[in-house]
Amino acid sequence: MFIHIGDDHVIQSEDVVAIIDNSLISSSTIIEEMIHNQRKAKQVIETEDHQAKAIVITNDVIYFSPLSVYTLKKRANMMTTLNKLEDYSEESDF
């Protein structure tokens, strides 16, 4: 399934490694270094207005999202629920 993470970006849910609150960047030198290295490699996609609330880390790219961690989590959970519904409908023998 796919998750809309804001700014017209849609990613596959299975590619998501982590969703981190943007305010936590400064508290972790490891995260700061990872983002710095990914920026050098041009693997970071910033928000259009640079007002990121969350960071979505995928297998290949780091996205800065204008949506909150809570909103992204709700969207991911909604997709998981929809996947389960689809799975149950395929098992039915109507």
PDB file of N, CA, C and O in Angstrom, residues 5-85:
ATOM      1  N   ILE A   5       2.473  11.389   2.297  1.00  0.00           N
ATOM      2  CA  ILE A   5       3.215  11.997   3.407  1.00  0.00           C
ATOM      3  C   ILE A   5       3.268  13.522   3.299  1.00  0.00           C
ATOM      4  O   ILE A   5       4.016  14.168   4.021  1.00  0.00           O
ATOM      5  N   GLY A   6       2.466  14.097   2.412  1.00  0.00           N
ATOM      6  CA  GLY A   6       2.415  15.547   2.258  1.00  0.00           C
ATOM      7  C   GLY A   6       3.245  16.024   1.089  1.00  0.00           C
ATOM      8  O   GLY A   6       4.082  15.298   0.546  1.00  0.00           O
ATOM      9  N   ASP A   7       2.970  17.270   0.679  1.00  0.00           N
ATOM     10  CA  ASP A   7       3.679  17.889  -0.453  1.00  0.00           C
ATOM     11  C   ASP A   7       3.665  17.028  -1.708  1.00  0.00           C
ATOM     12  O   ASP A   7       4.650  16.932  -2.432  1.00  0.00           O
ATOM     13  N   ASP A   8       2.555  16.388  -1.972  1.00  0.00           N
ATOM     14  CA  ASP A   8       2.378  15.552  -3.166  1.00  0.00           C
ATOM     15  C   ASP A   8       3.342  14.368  -3.231  1.00  0.00           C
ATOM     16  O   ASP A   8       3.656  13.872  -4.311  1.00  0.00           O
ATOM     17  N   HIS A   9       3.844  13.924  -2.089  1.00  0.00           N
ATOM     18  CA  HIS A   9       4.724  12.761  -2.049  1.00  0.00           C
ATOM     19  C   HIS A   9       3.942  11.560  -1.536  1.00  0.00           C
ATOM     20  O   HIS A   9       3.285  11.636  -0.493  1.00  0.00           O
ATOM     21  N   VAL A  10       4.036  10.478  -2.279  1.00  0.00           N
ATOM     22  CA  VAL A  10       3.397   9.224  -1.902  1.00  0.00           C
ATOM     23  C   VAL A  10       4.477   8.151  -1.929  1.00  0.00           C
ATOM     24  O   VAL A  10       5.224   8.037  -2.899  1.00  0.00           O
ATOM     25  N   ILE A  11       4.556   7.379  -0.851  1.00  0.00           N
ATOM     26  CA  ILE A  11       5.589   6.344  -0.766  1.00  0.00           C
ATOM     27  C   ILE A  11       4.947   5.006  -0.445  1.00  0.00           C
ATOM     28  O   ILE A  11       3.827   4.948   0.061  1.00  0.00           O
ATOM     29  N   GLN A  12       5.658   3.939  -0.755  1.00  0.00           N
ATOM     30  CA  GLN A  12       5.164   2.614  -0.415  1.00  0.00           C
ATOM     31  C   GLN A  12       5.390   2.370   1.073  1.00  0.00           C
ATOM     32  O   GLN A  12       6.474   2.642   1.600  1.00  0.00           O
ATOM     33  N   SER A  13       4.375   1.854   1.736  1.00  0.00           N
ATOM     34  CA  SER A  13       4.452   1.667   3.186  1.00  0.00           C
ATOM     35  C   SER A  13       5.531   0.666   3.582  1.00  0.00           C
ATOM     36  O   SER A  13       6.159   0.822   4.632  1.00  0.00           O
ATOM     37  N   GLU A  14       5.806  -0.317   2.733  1.00  0.00           N
ATOM     38  CA  GLU A  14       6.827  -1.305   3.098  1.00  0.00           C
ATOM     39  C   GLU A  14       8.248  -0.751   3.012  1.00  0.00           C
ATOM     40  O   GLU A  14       9.179  -1.342   3.536  1.00  0.00           O
ATOM     41  N   ASP A  15       8.413   0.423   2.379  1.00  0.00           N
ATOM     42  CA  ASP A  15       9.732   1.053   2.291  1.00  0.00           C
ATOM     43  C   ASP A  15      10.070   1.888   3.522  1.00  0.00           C
ATOM     44  O   ASP A  15      11.218   2.293   3.697  1.00  0.00           O
ATOM     45  N   VAL A  16       9.076   2.158   4.377  1.00  0.00           N
ATOM     46  CA  VAL A  16       9.295   3.019   5.540  1.00  0.00           C
ATOM     47  C   VAL A  16      10.109   2.279   6.593  1.00  0.00           C
ATOM     48  O   VAL A  16       9.759   1.186   7.024  1.00  0.00           O
ATOM     49  N   VAL A  17      11.219   2.898   6.993  1.00  0.00           N
ATOM     50  CA  VAL A  17      12.072   2.350   8.040  1.00  0.00           C
ATOM     51  C   VAL A  17      11.704   2.974   9.382  1.00  0.00           C
ATOM     52  O   VAL A  17      11.604   2.288  10.392  1.00  0.00           O
ATOM     53  N   ALA A  18      11.485   4.309   9.380  1.00  0.00           N
ATOM     54  CA  ALA A  18      11.144   5.019  10.617  1.00  0.00           C
ATOM     55  C   ALA A  18      10.449   6.328  10.299  1.00  0.00           C
ATOM     56  O   ALA A  18      10.661   6.919   9.232  1.00  0.00           O
ATOM     57  N   ILE A  19       9.626   6.772  11.246  1.00  0.00           N
ATOM     58  CA  ILE A  19       9.023   8.100  11.197  1.00  0.00           C
ATOM     59  C   ILE A  19       9.398   8.772  12.508  1.00  0.00           C
ATOM     60  O   ILE A  19       9.077   8.267  13.585  1.00  0.00           O
ATOM     61  N   ILE A  20      10.112   9.901  12.403  1.00  0.00           N
ATOM     62  CA  ILE A  20      10.678  10.552  13.578  1.00  0.00           C
ATOM     63  C   ILE A  20      10.179  11.991  13.660  1.00  0.00           C
ATOM     64  O   ILE A  20      10.112  12.688  12.636  1.00  0.00           O
ATOM     65  N   ASP A  21       9.866  12.445  14.863  1.00  0.00           N
ATOM     66  CA  ASP A  21       9.475  13.837  15.083  1.00  0.00           C
ATOM     67  C   ASP A  21      10.659  14.741  14.754  1.00  0.00           C
ATOM     68  O   ASP A  21      11.784  14.483  15.185  1.00  0.00           O
ATOM     69  N   ASN A  22      10.412  15.786  13.998  1.00  0.00           N
ATOM     70  CA  ASN A  22      11.469  16.696  13.564  1.00  0.00           C
ATOM     71  C   ASN A  22      12.196  17.360  14.740  1.00  0.00           C
ATOM     72  O   ASN A  22      13.378  17.664  14.649  1.00  0.00           O
ATOM     73  N   SER A  23      11.512  17.548  15.851  1.00  0.00           N
ATOM     74  CA  SER A  23      12.138  18.197  17.004  1.00  0.00           C
ATOM     75  C   SER A  23      13.217  17.329  17.644  1.00  0.00           C
ATOM     76  O   SER A  23      14.033  17.822  18.424  1.00  0.00           O
ATOM     77  N   LEU A  24      13.250  16.046  17.315  1.00  0.00           N
ATOM     78  CA  LEU A  24      14.237  15.142  17.897  1.00  0.00           C
ATOM     79  C   LEU A  24      15.572  15.130  17.153  1.00  0.00           C
ATOM     80  O   LEU A  24      16.535  14.534  17.623  1.00  0.00           O
ATOM     81  N   ILE A  25      15.645  15.790  16.009  1.00  0.00           N
ATOM     82  CA  ILE A  25      16.886  15.783  15.219  1.00  0.00           C
ATOM     83  C   ILE A  25      18.048  16.340  16.036  1.00  0.00           C
ATOM     84  O   ILE A  25      19.121  15.751  16.083  1.00  0.00           O
ATOM     85  N   SER A  26      17.824  17.459  16.666  1.00  0.00           N
ATOM     86  CA  SER A  26      18.923  18.121  17.379  1.00  0.00           C
ATOM     87  C   SER A  26      19.374  17.363  18.617  1.00  0.00           C
ATOM     88  O   SER A  26      20.461  17.596  19.126  1.00  0.00           O
ATOM     89  N   SER A  27      18.556  16.423  19.092  1.00  0.00           N
ATOM     90  CA  SER A  27      18.936  15.673  20.293  1.00  0.00           C
ATOM     91  C   SER A  27      19.758  14.425  19.974  1.00  0.00           C
ATOM     92  O   SER A  27      20.223  13.750  20.882  1.00  0.00           O
ATOM     93  N   SER A  28      19.929  14.120  18.687  1.00  0.00           N
ATOM     94  CA  SER A  28      20.667  12.924  18.314  1.00  0.00           C
ATOM     95  C   SER A  28      21.727  13.251  17.263  1.00  0.00           C
ATOM     96  O   SER A  28      21.398  13.597  16.126  1.00  0.00           O
ATOM     97  N   THR A  29      22.977  13.115  17.644  1.00  0.00           N
ATOM     98  CA  THR A  29      24.055  13.381  16.683  1.00  0.00           C
ATOM     99  C   THR A  29      24.075  12.332  15.568  1.00  0.00           C
ATOM    100  O   THR A  29      24.484  12.639  14.450  1.00  0.00           O
ATOM    101  N   ILE A  30      23.609  11.137  15.865  1.00  0.00           N
ATOM    102  CA  ILE A  30      23.577  10.080  14.844  1.00  0.00           C
ATOM    103  C   ILE A  30      22.582  10.447  13.744  1.00  0.00           C
ATOM    104  O   ILE A  30      22.886  10.316  12.558  1.00  0.00           O
ATOM    105  N   ILE A  31      21.407  10.921  14.135  1.00  0.00           N
ATOM    106  CA  ILE A  31      20.408  11.321  13.142  1.00  0.00           C
ATOM    107  C   ILE A  31      20.905  12.524  12.349  1.00  0.00           C
ATOM    108  O   ILE A  31      20.769  12.565  11.122  1.00  0.00           O
ATOM    109  N   GLU A  32      21.490  13.502  13.040  1.00  0.00           N
ATOM    110  CA  GLU A  32      22.039  14.669  12.343  1.00  0.00           C
ATOM    111  C   GLU A  32      23.082  14.261  11.306  1.00  0.00           C
ATOM    112  O   GLU A  32      23.085  14.754  10.182  1.00  0.00           O
ATOM    113  N   GLU A  33      23.963  13.358  11.689  1.00  0.00           N
ATOM    114  CA  GLU A  33      25.014  12.899  10.776  1.00  0.00           C
ATOM    115  C   GLU A  33      24.420  12.132   9.594  1.00  0.00           C
ATOM    116  O   GLU A  33      24.845  12.313   8.450  1.00  0.00           O
ATOM    117  N   MET A  34      23.424  11.292   9.859  1.00  0.00           N
ATOM    118  CA  MET A  34      22.792  10.529   8.785  1.00  0.00           C
ATOM    119  C   MET A  34      22.131  11.477   7.779  1.00  0.00           C
ATOM    120  O   MET A  34      22.309  11.317   6.569  1.00  0.00           O
ATOM    121  N   ILE A  35      21.423  12.480   8.268  1.00  0.00           N
ATOM    122  CA  ILE A  35      20.764  13.434   7.378  1.00  0.00           C
ATOM    123  C   ILE A  35      21.805  14.236   6.603  1.00  0.00           C
ATOM    124  O   ILE A  35      21.658  14.464   5.394  1.00  0.00           O
ATOM    125  N   HIS A  36      22.859  14.644   7.264  1.00  0.00           N
ATOM    126  CA  HIS A  36      23.936  15.389   6.600  1.00  0.00           C
ATOM    127  C   HIS A  36      24.537  14.556   5.456  1.00  0.00           C
ATOM    128  O   HIS A  36      24.723  15.062   4.333  1.00  0.00           O
ATOM    129  N   ASN A  37      24.829  13.293   5.714  1.00  0.00           N
ATOM    130  CA  ASN A  37      25.401  12.419   4.682  1.00  0.00           C
ATOM    131  C   ASN A  37      24.427  12.179   3.539  1.00  0.00           C
ATOM    132  O   ASN A  37      24.834  12.135   2.368  1.00  0.00           O
ATOM    133  N   GLN A  38      23.148  12.027   3.867  1.00  0.00           N
ATOM    134  CA  GLN A  38      22.147  11.820   2.819  1.00  0.00           C
ATOM    135  C   GLN A  38      21.946  13.091   1.990  1.00  0.00           C
ATOM    136  O   GLN A  38      21.669  13.002   0.799  1.00  0.00           O
ATOM    137  N   ARG A  39      22.068  14.255   2.614  1.00  0.00           N
ATOM    138  CA  ARG A  39      21.981  15.511   1.850  1.00  0.00           C
ATOM    139  C   ARG A  39      23.132  15.604   0.860  1.00  0.00           C
ATOM    140  O   ARG A  39      22.949  16.047  -0.276  1.00  0.00           O
ATOM    141  N   LYS A  40      24.327  15.218   1.283  1.00  0.00           N
ATOM    142  CA  LYS A  40      25.477  15.214   0.368  1.00  0.00           C
ATOM    143  C   LYS A  40      25.212  14.313  -0.828  1.00  0.00           C
ATOM    144  O   LYS A  40      25.598  14.626  -1.952  1.00  0.00           O
ATOM    145  N   ALA A  41      24.572  13.184  -0.573  1.00  0.00           N
ATOM    146  CA  ALA A  41      24.268  12.226  -1.640  1.00  0.00           C
ATOM    147  C   ALA A  41      22.978  12.580  -2.394  1.00  0.00           C
ATOM    148  O   ALA A  41      22.536  11.821  -3.255  1.00  0.00           O
ATOM    149  N   LYS A  42      22.387  13.734  -2.046  1.00  0.00           N
ATOM    150  CA  LYS A  42      21.138  14.201  -2.673  1.00  0.00           C
ATOM    151  C   LYS A  42      20.009  13.187  -2.511  1.00  0.00           C
ATOM    152  O   LYS A  42      19.243  12.930  -3.432  1.00  0.00           O
ATOM    153  N   GLN A  43      19.930  12.621  -1.324  1.00  0.00           N
ATOM    154  CA  GLN A  43      18.888  11.639  -1.014  1.00  0.00           C
ATOM    155  C   GLN A  43      17.906  12.164   0.038  1.00  0.00           C
ATOM    156  O   GLN A  43      17.280  11.385   0.750  1.00  0.00           O
ATOM    157  N   VAL A  44      17.793  13.494   0.129  1.00  0.00           N
ATOM    158  CA  VAL A  44      16.868  14.117   1.081  1.00  0.00           C
ATOM    159  C   VAL A  44      15.885  14.982   0.299  1.00  0.00           C
ATOM    160  O   VAL A  44      16.286  15.767  -0.560  1.00  0.00           O
ATOM    161  N   ILE A  45      14.609  14.835   0.600  1.00  0.00           N
ATOM    162  CA  ILE A  45      13.575  15.649  -0.031  1.00  0.00           C
ATOM    163  C   ILE A  45      12.943  16.511   1.053  1.00  0.00           C
ATOM    164  O   ILE A  45      12.318  15.995   1.981  1.00  0.00           O
ATOM    165  N   GLU A  46      13.146  17.816   0.935  1.00  0.00           N
ATOM    166  CA  GLU A  46      12.644  18.783   1.920  1.00  0.00           C
ATOM    167  C   GLU A  46      11.181  19.112   1.632  1.00  0.00           C
ATOM    168  O   GLU A  46      10.696  18.901   0.520  1.00  0.00           O
ATOM    169  N   THR A  47      10.490  19.684   2.630  1.00  0.00           N
ATOM    170  CA  THR A  47       9.134  20.173   2.402  1.00  0.00           C
ATOM    171  C   THR A  47       9.219  21.435   1.563  1.00  0.00           C
ATOM    172  O   THR A  47      10.240  22.113   1.530  1.00  0.00           O
ATOM    173  N   GLU A  48       8.136  21.743   0.884  1.00  0.00           N
ATOM    174  CA  GLU A  48       8.124  22.913   0.010  1.00  0.00           C
ATOM    175  C   GLU A  48       8.344  24.206   0.783  1.00  0.00           C
ATOM    176  O   GLU A  48       9.026  25.098   0.322  1.00  0.00           O
ATOM    177  N   ASP A  49       7.757  24.317   1.971  1.00  0.00           N
ATOM    178  CA  ASP A  49       7.884  25.552   2.743  1.00  0.00           C
ATOM    179  C   ASP A  49       8.866  25.419   3.906  1.00  0.00           C
ATOM    180  O   ASP A  49       8.952  26.293   4.752  1.00  0.00           O
ATOM    181  N   HIS A  50       9.610  24.317   3.949  1.00  0.00           N
ATOM    182  CA  HIS A  50      10.623  24.058   4.981  1.00  0.00           C
ATOM    183  C   HIS A  50      10.050  24.096   6.403  1.00  0.00           C
ATOM    184  O   HIS A  50      10.712  24.523   7.328  1.00  0.00           O
ATOM    185  N   GLN A  51       8.800  23.670   6.551  1.00  0.00           N
ATOM    186  CA  GLN A  51       8.150  23.609   7.855  1.00  0.00           C
ATOM    187  C   GLN A  51       7.865  22.150   8.208  1.00  0.00           C
ATOM    188  O   GLN A  51       6.730  21.755   8.418  1.00  0.00           O
ATOM    189  N   ALA A  52       8.891  21.347   8.271  1.00  0.00           N
ATOM    190  CA  ALA A  52       8.722  19.916   8.530  1.00  0.00           C
ATOM    191  C   ALA A  52       8.326  19.653   9.973  1.00  0.00           C
ATOM    192  O   ALA A  52       8.848  20.267  10.895  1.00  0.00           O
ATOM    193  N   LYS A  53       7.387  18.730  10.142  1.00  0.00           N
ATOM    194  CA  LYS A  53       6.992  18.277  11.470  1.00  0.00           C
ATOM    195  C   LYS A  53       7.516  16.871  11.743  1.00  0.00           C
ATOM    196  O   LYS A  53       7.680  16.477  12.879  1.00  0.00           O
ATOM    197  N   ALA A  54       7.763  16.120  10.661  1.00  0.00           N
ATOM    198  CA  ALA A  54       8.227  14.743  10.814  1.00  0.00           C
ATOM    199  C   ALA A  54       9.253  14.425   9.737  1.00  0.00           C
ATOM    200  O   ALA A  54       9.299  15.058   8.684  1.00  0.00           O
ATOM    201  N   ILE A  55      10.063  13.418  10.030  1.00  0.00           N
ATOM    202  CA  ILE A  55      11.040  12.910   9.073  1.00  0.00           C
ATOM    203  C   ILE A  55      10.665  11.462   8.788  1.00  0.00           C
ATOM    204  O   ILE A  55      10.516  10.665   9.716  1.00  0.00           O
ATOM    205  N   VAL A  56      10.500  11.154   7.519  1.00  0.00           N
ATOM    206  CA  VAL A  56      10.170   9.794   7.109  1.00  0.00           C
ATOM    207  C   VAL A  56      11.416   9.208   6.459  1.00  0.00           C
ATOM    208  O   VAL A  56      11.884   9.694   5.434  1.00  0.00           O
ATOM    209  N   ILE A  57      11.942   8.174   7.081  1.00  0.00           N
ATOM    210  CA  ILE A  57      13.147   7.521   6.567  1.00  0.00           C
ATOM    211  C   ILE A  57      12.714   6.257   5.831  1.00  0.00           C
ATOM    212  O   ILE A  57      12.044   5.397   6.401  1.00  0.00           O
ATOM    213  N   THR A  58      13.095   6.188   4.559  1.00  0.00           N
ATOM    214  CA  THR A  58      12.807   4.993   3.770  1.00  0.00           C
ATOM    215  C   THR A  58      14.123   4.288   3.449  1.00  0.00           C
ATOM    216  O   THR A  58      15.194   4.754   3.836  1.00  0.00           O
ATOM    217  N   ASN A  59      14.034   3.211   2.711  1.00  0.00           N
ATOM    218  CA  ASN A  59      15.231   2.457   2.343  1.00  0.00           C
ATOM    219  C   ASN A  59      16.225   3.299   1.551  1.00  0.00           C
ATOM    220  O   ASN A  59      17.435   3.106   1.669  1.00  0.00           O
ATOM    221  N   ASP A  60      15.727   4.232   0.738  1.00  0.00           N
ATOM    222  CA  ASP A  60      16.598   4.981  -0.170  1.00  0.00           C
ATOM    223  C   ASP A  60      16.654   6.477   0.082  1.00  0.00           C
ATOM    224  O   ASP A  60      17.648   7.114  -0.231  1.00  0.00           O
ATOM    225  N   VAL A  61      15.582   7.061   0.608  1.00  0.00           N
ATOM    226  CA  VAL A  61      15.457   8.511   0.680  1.00  0.00           C
ATOM    227  C   VAL A  61      14.949   8.926   2.059  1.00  0.00           C
ATOM    228  O   VAL A  61      14.224   8.176   2.708  1.00  0.00           O
ATOM    229  N   ILE A  62      15.325  10.135   2.474  1.00  0.00           N
ATOM    230  CA  ILE A  62      14.771  10.742   3.686  1.00  0.00           C
ATOM    231  C   ILE A  62      13.850  11.874   3.250  1.00  0.00           C
ATOM    232  O   ILE A  62      14.259  12.759   2.494  1.00  0.00           O
ATOM    233  N   TYR A  63      12.600  11.831   3.713  1.00  0.00           N
ATOM    234  CA  TYR A  63      11.619  12.853   3.389  1.00  0.00           C
ATOM    235  C   TYR A  63      11.343  13.694   4.627  1.00  0.00           C
ATOM    236  O   TYR A  63      11.164  13.153   5.715  1.00  0.00           O
ATOM    237  N   PHE A  64      11.287  15.007   4.449  1.00  0.00           N
ATOM    238  CA  PHE A  64      10.809  15.901   5.492  1.00  0.00           C
ATOM    239  C   PHE A  64       9.339  16.154   5.195  1.00  0.00           C
ATOM    240  O   PHE A  64       9.001  16.640   4.112  1.00  0.00           O
ATOM    241  N   SER A  65       8.469  15.807   6.124  1.00  0.00           N
ATOM    242  CA  SER A  65       7.036  15.889   5.902  1.00  0.00           C
ATOM    243  C   SER A  65       6.415  17.031   6.701  1.00  0.00           C
ATOM    244  O   SER A  65       6.754  17.230   7.865  1.00  0.00           O
ATOM    245  N   PRO A  66       5.478  17.749   6.087  1.00  0.00           N
ATOM    246  CA  PRO A  66       4.769  18.796   6.824  1.00  0.00           C
ATOM    247  C   PRO A  66       3.709  18.229   7.764  1.00  0.00           C
ATOM    248  O   PRO A  66       3.116  18.955   8.550  1.00  0.00           O
ATOM    249  N   LEU A  67       3.478  16.928   7.684  1.00  0.00           N
ATOM    250  CA  LEU A  67       2.481  16.274   8.532  1.00  0.00           C
ATOM    251  C   LEU A  67       3.134  15.786   9.822  1.00  0.00           C
ATOM    252  O   LEU A  67       4.311  15.448   9.843  1.00  0.00           O
ATOM    253  N   SER A  68       2.342  15.718  10.869  1.00  0.00           N
ATOM    254  CA  SER A  68       2.867  15.270  12.164  1.00  0.00           C
ATOM    255  C   SER A  68       3.066  13.757  12.180  1.00  0.00           C
ATOM    256  O   SER A  68       2.486  13.031  11.359  1.00  0.00           O
ATOM    257  N   VAL A  69       3.861  13.302  13.109  1.00  0.00           N
ATOM    258  CA  VAL A  69       4.086  11.864  13.287  1.00  0.00           C
ATOM    259  C   VAL A  69       2.755  11.166  13.544  1.00  0.00           C
ATOM    260  O   VAL A  69       2.478  10.095  12.998  1.00  0.00           O
ATOM    261  N   TYR A  70       1.916  11.782  14.357  1.00  0.00           N
ATOM    262  CA  TYR A  70       0.615  11.200  14.694  1.00  0.00           C
ATOM    263  C   TYR A  70      -0.246  11.014  13.440  1.00  0.00           C
ATOM    264  O   TYR A  70      -0.836   9.952  13.242  1.00  0.00           O
ATOM    265  N   THR A  71      -0.296  12.041  12.581  1.00  0.00           N
ATOM    266  CA  THR A  71      -1.084  11.944  11.344  1.00  0.00           C
ATOM    267  C   THR A  71      -0.532  10.855  10.432  1.00  0.00           C
ATOM    268  O   THR A  71      -1.291  10.057   9.863  1.00  0.00           O
ATOM    269  N   LEU A  72       0.783  10.799  10.293  1.00  0.00           N
ATOM    270  CA  LEU A  72       1.396   9.765   9.448  1.00  0.00           C
ATOM    271  C   LEU A  72       1.127   8.374  10.011  1.00  0.00           C
ATOM    272  O   LEU A  72       0.869   7.430   9.261  1.00  0.00           O
ATOM    273  N   LYS A  73       1.166   8.246  11.333  1.00  0.00           N
ATOM    274  CA  LYS A  73       0.889   6.957  11.964  1.00  0.00           C
ATOM    275  C   LYS A  73      -0.552   6.542  11.702  1.00  0.00           C
ATOM    276  O   LYS A  73      -0.820   5.375  11.388  1.00  0.00           O
ATOM    277  N   LYS A  74      -1.493   7.481  11.805  1.00  0.00           N
ATOM    278  CA  LYS A  74      -2.896   7.163  11.528  1.00  0.00           C
ATOM    279  C   LYS A  74      -3.062   6.696  10.083  1.00  0.00           C
ATOM    280  O   LYS A  74      -3.776   5.731   9.823  1.00  0.00           O
ATOM    281  N   ARG A  75      -2.393   7.375   9.173  1.00  0.00           N
ATOM    282  CA  ARG A  75      -2.499   6.983   7.758  1.00  0.00           C
ATOM    283  C   ARG A  75      -1.907   5.592   7.529  1.00  0.00           C
ATOM    284  O   ARG A  75      -2.458   4.792   6.785  1.00  0.00           O
ATOM    285  N   ALA A  76      -0.776   5.312   8.159  1.00  0.00           N
ATOM    286  CA  ALA A  76      -0.161   3.988   8.013  1.00  0.00           C
ATOM    287  C   ALA A  76      -1.053   2.913   8.622  1.00  0.00           C
ATOM    288  O   ALA A  76      -1.218   1.839   8.030  1.00  0.00           O
ATOM    289  N   ASN A  77      -1.641   3.188   9.781  1.00  0.00           N
ATOM    290  CA  ASN A  77      -2.539   2.224  10.417  1.00  0.00           C
ATOM    291  C   ASN A  77      -3.791   2.004   9.595  1.00  0.00           C
ATOM    292  O   ASN A  77      -4.305   0.894   9.518  1.00  0.00           O
ATOM    293  N   MET A  78      -4.297   3.070   8.957  1.00  0.00           N
ATOM    294  CA  MET A  78      -5.468   2.932   8.109  1.00  0.00           C
ATOM    295  C   MET A  78      -5.160   1.992   6.948  1.00  0.00           C
ATOM    296  O   MET A  78      -5.955   1.134   6.600  1.00  0.00           O
ATOM    297  N   MET A  79      -3.968   2.125   6.370  1.00  0.00           N
ATOM    298  CA  MET A  79      -3.592   1.263   5.255  1.00  0.00           C
ATOM    299  C   MET A  79      -3.455  -0.190   5.716  1.00  0.00           C
ATOM    300  O   MET A  79      -3.845  -1.106   5.012  1.00  0.00           O
ATOM    301  N   THR A  80      -2.931  -0.403   6.918  1.00  0.00           N
ATOM    302  CA  THR A  80      -2.803  -1.754   7.457  1.00  0.00           C
ATOM    303  C   THR A  80      -4.181  -2.371   7.650  1.00  0.00           C
ATOM    304  O   THR A  80      -4.413  -3.534   7.305  1.00  0.00           O
ATOM    305  N   THR A  81      -5.116  -1.588   8.165  1.00  0.00           N
ATOM    306  CA  THR A  81      -6.483  -2.068   8.366  1.00  0.00           C
ATOM    307  C   THR A  81      -7.129  -2.408   7.038  1.00  0.00           C
ATOM    308  O   THR A  81      -7.770  -3.449   6.899  1.00  0.00           O
ATOM    309  N   LEU A  82      -6.935  -1.558   6.041  1.00  0.00           N
ATOM    310  CA  LEU A  82      -7.490  -1.833   4.717  1.00  0.00           C
ATOM    311  C   LEU A  82      -6.885  -3.097   4.119  1.00  0.00           C
ATOM    312  O   LEU A  82      -7.581  -3.884   3.475  1.00  0.00           O
ATOM    313  N   ASN A  83      -5.589  -3.298   4.324  1.00  0.00           N
ATOM    314  CA  ASN A  83      -4.953  -4.518   3.826  1.00  0.00           C
ATOM    315  C   ASN A  83      -5.578  -5.755   4.458  1.00  0.00           C
ATOM    316  O   ASN A  83      -5.799  -6.759   3.787  1.00  0.00           O
ATOM    317  N   LYS A  84      -5.848  -5.698   5.754  1.00  0.00           N
ATOM    318  CA  LYS A  84      -6.460  -6.836   6.437  1.00  0.00           C
ATOM    319  C   LYS A  84      -7.859  -7.100   5.905  1.00  0.00           C
ATOM    320  O   LYS A  84      -8.246  -8.246   5.723  1.00  0.00           O
ATOM    321  N   LEU A  85      -8.618  -6.037   5.627  1.00  0.00           N
ATOM    322  CA  LEU A  85      -9.951  -6.208   5.066  1.00  0.00           C
ATOM    323  C   LEU A  85      -9.876  -6.875   3.699  1.00  0.00           C
ATOM    324  O   LEU A  85     -10.657  -7.755   3.380  1.00  0.00           O
TER     325      LEU A  85
END
